[in-house]
């Protein structure tokens, strides 16, 4: 881990934003003023009813325009947070980010979620927490919420853009992947499973497309916006069992892979229970 970096927030009547202080000022202003325009100016990676994700390169040709003029609202107090390690301790020129907008599904969904933490906030919170625990997940740089007082609706999450191959593609061509590479990924999953237990968290959507394998064969976990940390042991155990079943279902009838991953899961079970009890005590 590197040295601490400032985490800053800004609020107005209709918007709240929190970001890593190492982000370029122009990008901060562009995200604050019009996150939809920033999203629209990127390359759409996926678009669905639940969310829209775009690959956003910075700086843009007109990036300087976003930084012109005073801020719309004053910044609120800063706090210190631990940044990611390695070469992510500063934003380099011509950096690529992933910007995700969480859409409202309809009137009932909107009303229910007025009073709940946004999915962008969850992605921000758990992304930073997992990184601090040494888990490979894209670093969250900022999140924005459209809100009015305590009421929240559309939200946005800006993260590090990680390239790699979804685990689903590995499964689709499982016989073409050397067993030694599978073993490396399987061991990493076992370590991820143990560390999540130590934190007392459950993912909530363990489908194969939410895992990425990069060129160095490092396993990344994505889409943390459904993650939660149950404080009651039996609720956590039940949710963790659902995570396990959903993950193993990715492998269809590949009993060899199911058995290998299940072995890792079972080896971590005793540590998992202890880890959750310790996490609940904190």
Short mmCIF file of N, CA and C in Angstrom, two decimals, residues 46-175:
data_model
loop_
_atom_site.label_atom_id
_atom_site.label_comp_id
_atom_site.label_asym_id
_atom_site.label_seq_id
_atom_site.Cartn_x
_atom_site.Cartn_y
_atom_site.Cartn_z
N UNK A 46 -21.43 -2.05 -21.99
CA UNK A 46 -22.67 -2.81 -21.83
C UNK A 46 -23.79 -1.83 -21.51
N UNK A 47 -24.99 -2.18 -21.96
CA UNK A 47 -26.16 -1.33 -21.72
C UNK A 47 -27.35 -2.23 -21.46
N UNK A 48 -27.96 -2.06 -20.31
CA UNK A 48 -29.12 -2.87 -19.96
C UNK A 48 -30.08 -2.06 -19.11
N UNK A 49 -31.16 -2.70 -18.69
CA UNK A 49 -32.14 -2.01 -17.86
C UNK A 49 -31.57 -1.64 -16.50
N UNK A 50 -30.69 -2.51 -15.99
CA UNK A 50 -30.16 -2.30 -14.65
C UNK A 50 -29.05 -1.25 -14.61
N UNK A 51 -28.17 -1.28 -15.61
CA UNK A 51 -27.05 -0.34 -15.59
C UNK A 51 -26.48 -0.17 -17.00
N UNK A 52 -25.72 0.91 -17.15
CA UNK A 52 -25.00 1.19 -18.39
C UNK A 52 -23.54 1.43 -18.02
N UNK A 53 -22.63 0.80 -18.76
CA UNK A 53 -21.20 0.92 -18.48
C UNK A 53 -20.50 1.43 -19.73
N UNK A 54 -19.62 2.43 -19.55
CA UNK A 54 -18.86 2.96 -20.67
C UNK A 54 -17.38 3.04 -20.30
N UNK A 55 -16.56 2.87 -21.31
CA UNK A 55 -15.11 3.03 -21.17
C UNK A 55 -14.80 4.49 -21.50
N UNK A 56 -14.25 5.21 -20.53
CA UNK A 56 -14.04 6.65 -20.67
C UNK A 56 -12.54 6.96 -20.62
N UNK A 57 -12.03 7.55 -21.69
CA UNK A 57 -10.63 7.96 -21.73
C UNK A 57 -10.51 9.41 -21.26
N UNK A 58 -9.46 9.69 -20.51
CA UNK A 58 -9.23 11.05 -20.04
C UNK A 58 -7.75 11.38 -20.20
N UNK A 59 -7.41 12.59 -20.72
CA UNK A 59 -8.33 13.69 -21.01
C UNK A 59 -9.01 13.55 -22.36
N UNK A 60 -10.19 14.18 -22.48
CA UNK A 60 -10.87 14.28 -23.76
C UNK A 60 -10.36 15.51 -24.50
N UNK A 61 -10.76 15.65 -25.76
CA UNK A 61 -10.32 16.81 -26.54
C UNK A 61 -10.83 18.11 -25.92
N UNK A 62 -12.05 18.07 -25.36
CA UNK A 62 -12.63 19.27 -24.77
C UNK A 62 -12.63 19.20 -23.26
N UNK A 63 -11.68 18.43 -22.71
CA UNK A 63 -11.67 18.24 -21.26
C UNK A 63 -11.49 19.54 -20.52
N UNK A 64 -10.75 20.49 -21.13
CA UNK A 64 -10.50 21.75 -20.43
C UNK A 64 -11.77 22.53 -20.19
N UNK A 65 -12.80 22.32 -21.03
CA UNK A 65 -14.05 23.05 -20.86
C UNK A 65 -14.72 22.72 -19.55
N UNK A 66 -14.54 21.47 -19.09
CA UNK A 66 -15.21 21.05 -17.87
C UNK A 66 -14.65 21.75 -16.65
N UNK A 67 -13.38 22.19 -16.76
CA UNK A 67 -12.74 22.80 -15.61
C UNK A 67 -12.93 24.31 -15.56
N UNK A 68 -13.57 24.90 -16.59
CA UNK A 68 -13.74 26.34 -16.62
C UNK A 68 -14.80 26.78 -15.63
N UNK A 69 -14.59 27.93 -15.05
CA UNK A 69 -15.59 28.49 -14.16
C UNK A 69 -15.50 27.91 -12.77
N UNK A 70 -16.20 28.54 -11.81
CA UNK A 70 -16.15 28.07 -10.43
C UNK A 70 -16.94 26.79 -10.26
N UNK A 71 -16.67 26.09 -9.17
CA UNK A 71 -17.42 24.89 -8.86
C UNK A 71 -18.87 25.24 -8.59
N UNK A 72 -19.77 24.33 -8.93
CA UNK A 72 -21.19 24.57 -8.71
C UNK A 72 -21.51 24.61 -7.22
N UNK A 73 -20.83 23.80 -6.45
CA UNK A 73 -21.08 23.74 -5.01
C UNK A 73 -19.76 23.59 -4.28
N UNK A 74 -19.67 24.10 -3.07
CA UNK A 74 -18.41 23.99 -2.32
C UNK A 74 -18.14 22.56 -1.91
N UNK A 75 -16.86 22.27 -1.71
CA UNK A 75 -16.48 20.95 -1.24
C UNK A 75 -16.74 20.84 0.26
N UNK A 76 -17.10 19.64 0.68
CA UNK A 76 -17.19 19.40 2.11
C UNK A 76 -15.87 18.84 2.59
N UNK A 77 -15.77 18.52 3.85
CA UNK A 77 -14.49 18.15 4.43
C UNK A 77 -13.84 16.95 3.78
N UNK A 78 -12.52 16.92 3.81
CA UNK A 78 -11.75 15.80 3.28
C UNK A 78 -11.42 14.84 4.39
N UNK A 79 -11.16 13.61 4.01
CA UNK A 79 -10.71 12.61 4.96
C UNK A 79 -9.63 11.79 4.30
N UNK A 80 -8.86 11.08 5.09
CA UNK A 80 -7.77 10.28 4.57
C UNK A 80 -8.23 8.86 4.31
N UNK A 81 -7.80 8.31 3.20
CA UNK A 81 -8.12 6.92 2.88
C UNK A 81 -6.91 6.28 2.25
N UNK A 82 -6.80 4.98 2.39
CA UNK A 82 -5.66 4.26 1.86
C UNK A 82 -5.84 4.03 0.37
N UNK A 83 -4.90 4.47 -0.46
CA UNK A 83 -5.01 4.26 -1.90
C UNK A 83 -4.56 2.88 -2.30
N UNK A 84 -4.80 2.48 -3.54
CA UNK A 84 -4.32 1.19 -4.00
C UNK A 84 -2.81 1.21 -4.14
N UNK A 85 -2.21 0.04 -4.21
CA UNK A 85 -0.77 -0.03 -4.30
C UNK A 85 -0.29 0.00 -5.74
N UNK A 86 1.00 -0.24 -5.90
CA UNK A 86 1.59 -0.33 -7.23
C UNK A 86 1.52 0.97 -7.98
N UNK A 87 1.33 0.87 -9.32
CA UNK A 87 1.38 2.06 -10.16
C UNK A 87 0.07 2.81 -10.20
N UNK A 88 -0.89 2.47 -9.31
CA UNK A 88 -2.14 3.20 -9.28
C UNK A 88 -2.12 4.29 -8.22
N UNK A 89 -0.93 4.66 -7.70
CA UNK A 89 -0.85 5.69 -6.68
C UNK A 89 -0.99 7.08 -7.27
N UNK A 90 -1.08 7.21 -8.58
CA UNK A 90 -1.32 8.50 -9.21
C UNK A 90 -2.01 8.25 -10.54
N UNK A 91 -2.83 9.21 -10.97
CA UNK A 91 -3.51 9.09 -12.26
C UNK A 91 -2.57 9.60 -13.34
N UNK A 92 -2.22 8.74 -14.27
CA UNK A 92 -1.32 9.12 -15.35
C UNK A 92 -2.10 9.79 -16.48
N UNK A 93 -1.36 10.42 -17.38
CA UNK A 93 -1.99 11.01 -18.55
C UNK A 93 -2.60 9.91 -19.42
N UNK A 94 -3.66 10.26 -20.14
CA UNK A 94 -4.32 9.33 -21.05
C UNK A 94 -4.77 8.05 -20.33
N UNK A 95 -5.38 8.25 -19.18
CA UNK A 95 -5.88 7.13 -18.39
C UNK A 95 -7.27 6.74 -18.85
N UNK A 96 -7.57 5.46 -18.76
CA UNK A 96 -8.89 4.95 -19.12
C UNK A 96 -9.63 4.52 -17.85
N UNK A 97 -10.89 4.92 -17.75
CA UNK A 97 -11.72 4.59 -16.60
C UNK A 97 -12.96 3.84 -17.08
N UNK A 98 -13.62 3.20 -16.13
CA UNK A 98 -14.95 2.63 -16.39
C UNK A 98 -15.96 3.46 -15.62
N UNK A 99 -16.98 3.94 -16.31
CA UNK A 99 -18.05 4.73 -15.68
C UNK A 99 -19.34 3.94 -15.78
N UNK A 100 -19.97 3.71 -14.64
CA UNK A 100 -21.17 2.88 -14.57
C UNK A 100 -22.33 3.71 -14.03
N UNK A 101 -23.44 3.71 -14.76
CA UNK A 101 -24.65 4.37 -14.29
C UNK A 101 -25.66 3.31 -13.88
N UNK A 102 -26.18 3.45 -12.67
CA UNK A 102 -27.19 2.52 -12.17
C UNK A 102 -28.57 3.11 -12.44
N UNK A 103 -29.33 2.44 -13.28
CA UNK A 103 -30.62 2.96 -13.72
C UNK A 103 -31.74 2.55 -12.78
N UNK A 104 -32.78 3.35 -12.74
CA UNK A 104 -33.99 3.00 -12.02
C UNK A 104 -34.89 2.19 -12.95
N UNK A 105 -35.48 1.12 -12.43
CA UNK A 105 -36.24 0.20 -13.28
C UNK A 105 -37.69 0.61 -13.49
N UNK A 106 -38.22 1.42 -12.62
CA UNK A 106 -39.61 1.82 -12.74
C UNK A 106 -40.03 2.59 -11.51
N UNK A 107 -41.28 3.08 -11.47
CA UNK A 107 -41.74 3.91 -10.35
C UNK A 107 -41.60 3.23 -8.99
N UNK A 108 -42.03 1.95 -8.88
CA UNK A 108 -41.96 1.26 -7.60
C UNK A 108 -40.52 1.07 -7.17
N UNK A 109 -39.68 0.64 -8.10
CA UNK A 109 -38.26 0.45 -7.80
C UNK A 109 -37.63 1.77 -7.34
N UNK A 110 -37.99 2.86 -8.01
CA UNK A 110 -37.45 4.17 -7.67
C UNK A 110 -37.84 4.58 -6.26
N UNK A 111 -39.12 4.42 -5.92
CA UNK A 111 -39.60 4.82 -4.60
C UNK A 111 -38.93 4.00 -3.50
N UNK A 112 -38.83 2.68 -3.71
CA UNK A 112 -38.21 1.82 -2.71
C UNK A 112 -36.76 2.23 -2.46
N UNK A 113 -36.05 2.56 -3.54
CA UNK A 113 -34.62 2.85 -3.42
C UNK A 113 -34.33 4.30 -3.06
N UNK A 114 -35.37 5.13 -2.94
CA UNK A 114 -35.16 6.49 -2.45
C UNK A 114 -34.45 6.49 -1.10
N UNK A 115 -34.80 5.52 -0.26
CA UNK A 115 -34.36 5.54 1.13
C UNK A 115 -33.20 4.58 1.41
N UNK A 116 -32.69 3.91 0.38
CA UNK A 116 -31.63 2.92 0.56
C UNK A 116 -30.29 3.46 0.06
N UNK A 117 -29.19 2.94 0.59
CA UNK A 117 -27.88 3.30 0.04
C UNK A 117 -27.84 2.94 -1.45
N UNK A 118 -27.24 3.79 -2.25
CA UNK A 118 -27.19 3.53 -3.68
C UNK A 118 -26.18 2.43 -4.00
N UNK A 119 -26.35 1.83 -5.17
CA UNK A 119 -25.42 0.78 -5.59
C UNK A 119 -24.04 1.37 -5.87
N UNK A 120 -24.00 2.63 -6.30
CA UNK A 120 -22.70 3.28 -6.50
C UNK A 120 -21.96 3.42 -5.18
N UNK A 121 -22.67 3.78 -4.13
CA UNK A 121 -22.04 3.90 -2.81
C UNK A 121 -21.51 2.55 -2.35
N UNK A 122 -22.28 1.49 -2.60
CA UNK A 122 -21.82 0.15 -2.22
C UNK A 122 -20.55 -0.21 -2.98
N UNK A 123 -20.53 0.07 -4.29
CA UNK A 123 -19.34 -0.22 -5.08
C UNK A 123 -18.13 0.54 -4.59
N UNK A 124 -18.33 1.80 -4.23
CA UNK A 124 -17.25 2.63 -3.70
C UNK A 124 -16.74 2.08 -2.36
N UNK A 125 -17.66 1.82 -1.47
CA UNK A 125 -17.30 1.37 -0.12
C UNK A 125 -16.58 0.03 -0.15
N UNK A 126 -17.19 -0.95 -0.81
CA UNK A 126 -16.62 -2.29 -0.78
C UNK A 126 -15.40 -2.41 -1.69
N UNK A 127 -15.35 -1.64 -2.76
CA UNK A 127 -14.17 -1.67 -3.61
C UNK A 127 -12.93 -1.25 -2.86
N UNK A 128 -13.05 -0.19 -2.09
CA UNK A 128 -11.91 0.28 -1.30
C UNK A 128 -11.57 -0.69 -0.18
N UNK A 129 -12.60 -1.26 0.42
CA UNK A 129 -12.35 -2.19 1.53
C UNK A 129 -11.66 -3.46 1.03
N UNK A 130 -12.12 -3.99 -0.10
CA UNK A 130 -11.50 -5.20 -0.64
C UNK A 130 -10.06 -4.94 -1.07
N UNK A 131 -9.81 -3.78 -1.68
CA UNK A 131 -8.44 -3.44 -2.06
C UNK A 131 -7.53 -3.40 -0.84
N UNK A 132 -8.02 -2.83 0.25
CA UNK A 132 -7.22 -2.76 1.46
C UNK A 132 -6.91 -4.14 2.02
N UNK A 133 -7.77 -5.10 1.71
CA UNK A 133 -7.57 -6.48 2.18
C UNK A 133 -6.70 -7.27 1.20
N UNK A 134 -6.28 -6.63 0.10
CA UNK A 134 -5.42 -7.29 -0.86
C UNK A 134 -6.16 -8.07 -1.93
N UNK A 135 -7.45 -7.82 -2.08
CA UNK A 135 -8.26 -8.50 -3.09
C UNK A 135 -8.22 -7.69 -4.39
N UNK A 136 -8.01 -8.38 -5.50
CA UNK A 136 -7.94 -7.71 -6.80
C UNK A 136 -9.34 -7.33 -7.26
N UNK A 137 -9.62 -6.04 -7.27
CA UNK A 137 -10.88 -5.50 -7.75
C UNK A 137 -10.59 -4.09 -8.27
N UNK A 138 -11.28 -3.62 -9.30
CA UNK A 138 -10.98 -2.29 -9.84
C UNK A 138 -11.10 -1.20 -8.77
N UNK A 139 -10.10 -0.33 -8.72
CA UNK A 139 -10.09 0.73 -7.71
C UNK A 139 -11.20 1.74 -7.99
N UNK A 140 -12.06 2.03 -6.99
CA UNK A 140 -13.12 3.02 -7.19
C UNK A 140 -12.57 4.44 -7.01
N UNK A 141 -12.69 5.24 -8.06
CA UNK A 141 -12.15 6.59 -8.03
C UNK A 141 -13.17 7.63 -7.55
N UNK A 142 -14.45 7.40 -7.83
CA UNK A 142 -15.46 8.40 -7.45
C UNK A 142 -16.85 7.80 -7.58
N UNK A 143 -17.80 8.40 -6.88
CA UNK A 143 -19.21 8.07 -7.12
C UNK A 143 -20.04 9.34 -6.98
N UNK A 144 -21.16 9.34 -7.70
CA UNK A 144 -22.07 10.48 -7.73
C UNK A 144 -23.48 9.97 -7.48
N UNK A 145 -24.23 10.71 -6.68
CA UNK A 145 -25.64 10.39 -6.43
C UNK A 145 -26.50 11.59 -6.76
N UNK A 146 -27.55 11.38 -7.55
CA UNK A 146 -28.59 12.40 -7.70
C UNK A 146 -29.54 12.22 -6.53
N UNK A 147 -29.70 13.25 -5.74
CA UNK A 147 -30.50 13.12 -4.52
C UNK A 147 -31.16 14.44 -4.17
N UNK A 148 -32.15 14.34 -3.32
CA UNK A 148 -32.83 15.49 -2.76
C UNK A 148 -33.00 15.20 -1.28
N UNK A 149 -32.19 15.84 -0.45
CA UNK A 149 -32.20 15.52 0.97
C UNK A 149 -31.80 14.07 1.16
N UNK A 150 -32.61 13.29 1.89
CA UNK A 150 -32.28 11.88 2.10
C UNK A 150 -32.72 10.97 0.95
N UNK A 151 -33.40 11.53 -0.05
CA UNK A 151 -33.92 10.72 -1.16
C UNK A 151 -32.87 10.59 -2.25
N UNK A 152 -32.63 9.36 -2.69
CA UNK A 152 -31.61 9.09 -3.70
C UNK A 152 -32.23 8.37 -4.89
N UNK A 153 -31.72 8.65 -6.08
CA UNK A 153 -32.18 7.88 -7.24
C UNK A 153 -30.98 7.50 -8.11
N UNK A 154 -30.83 8.04 -9.30
CA UNK A 154 -29.75 7.60 -10.18
C UNK A 154 -28.38 7.86 -9.55
N UNK A 155 -27.47 6.89 -9.72
CA UNK A 155 -26.12 7.05 -9.18
C UNK A 155 -25.10 6.55 -10.20
N UNK A 156 -23.85 6.97 -10.02
CA UNK A 156 -22.77 6.69 -10.97
C UNK A 156 -21.52 6.29 -10.19
N UNK A 157 -20.76 5.35 -10.75
CA UNK A 157 -19.52 4.90 -10.13
C UNK A 157 -18.40 4.92 -11.16
N UNK A 158 -17.31 5.61 -10.83
CA UNK A 158 -16.13 5.68 -11.69
C UNK A 158 -15.04 4.81 -11.09
N UNK A 159 -14.55 3.84 -11.86
CA UNK A 159 -13.53 2.92 -11.36
C UNK A 159 -12.36 2.82 -12.33
N UNK A 160 -11.33 2.19 -11.85
CA UNK A 160 -10.22 1.78 -12.71
C UNK A 160 -10.75 0.86 -13.81
N UNK A 161 -10.20 0.97 -15.00
CA UNK A 161 -10.58 0.09 -16.11
C UNK A 161 -9.56 -1.03 -16.21
N UNK A 162 -10.02 -2.25 -16.02
CA UNK A 162 -9.13 -3.41 -16.03
C UNK A 162 -9.41 -4.24 -17.27
N UNK A 163 -8.37 -4.62 -17.98
CA UNK A 163 -8.54 -5.45 -19.17
C UNK A 163 -8.23 -6.91 -18.84
N UNK A 164 -8.91 -7.79 -19.52
CA UNK A 164 -8.71 -9.21 -19.29
C UNK A 164 -9.81 -10.01 -19.95
N UNK A 165 -9.88 -11.26 -19.59
CA UNK A 165 -10.85 -12.18 -20.17
C UNK A 165 -11.83 -12.64 -19.10
N UNK A 166 -13.13 -12.51 -19.34
CA UNK A 166 -14.10 -12.99 -18.35
C UNK A 166 -13.92 -14.48 -18.06
N UNK A 167 -14.15 -14.85 -16.83
CA UNK A 167 -14.06 -16.26 -16.45
C UNK A 167 -14.97 -17.12 -17.32
N UNK A 168 -16.10 -16.56 -17.76
CA UNK A 168 -17.02 -17.33 -18.59
C UNK A 168 -16.36 -17.81 -19.87
N UNK A 169 -15.48 -17.01 -20.45
CA UNK A 169 -14.79 -17.43 -21.68
C UNK A 169 -13.82 -18.57 -21.39
N UNK A 170 -13.21 -18.55 -20.22
CA UNK A 170 -12.35 -19.67 -19.84
C UNK A 170 -13.18 -20.94 -19.73
N UNK A 171 -14.36 -20.83 -19.15
CA UNK A 171 -15.23 -22.00 -19.00
C UNK A 171 -15.65 -22.52 -20.37
N UNK A 172 -15.96 -21.60 -21.28
CA UNK A 172 -16.42 -22.00 -22.61
C UNK A 172 -15.36 -22.77 -23.38
N UNK A 173 -14.10 -22.52 -23.09
CA UNK A 173 -13.01 -23.24 -23.77
C UNK A 173 -12.09 -23.90 -22.74
N UNK A 174 -12.72 -24.52 -21.77
CA UNK A 174 -11.99 -25.06 -20.62
C UNK A 174 -10.90 -26.04 -21.02
N UNK A 175 -11.16 -26.88 -22.02
CA UNK A 175 -10.18 -27.89 -22.41
C UNK A 175 -8.96 -27.30 -23.10
#
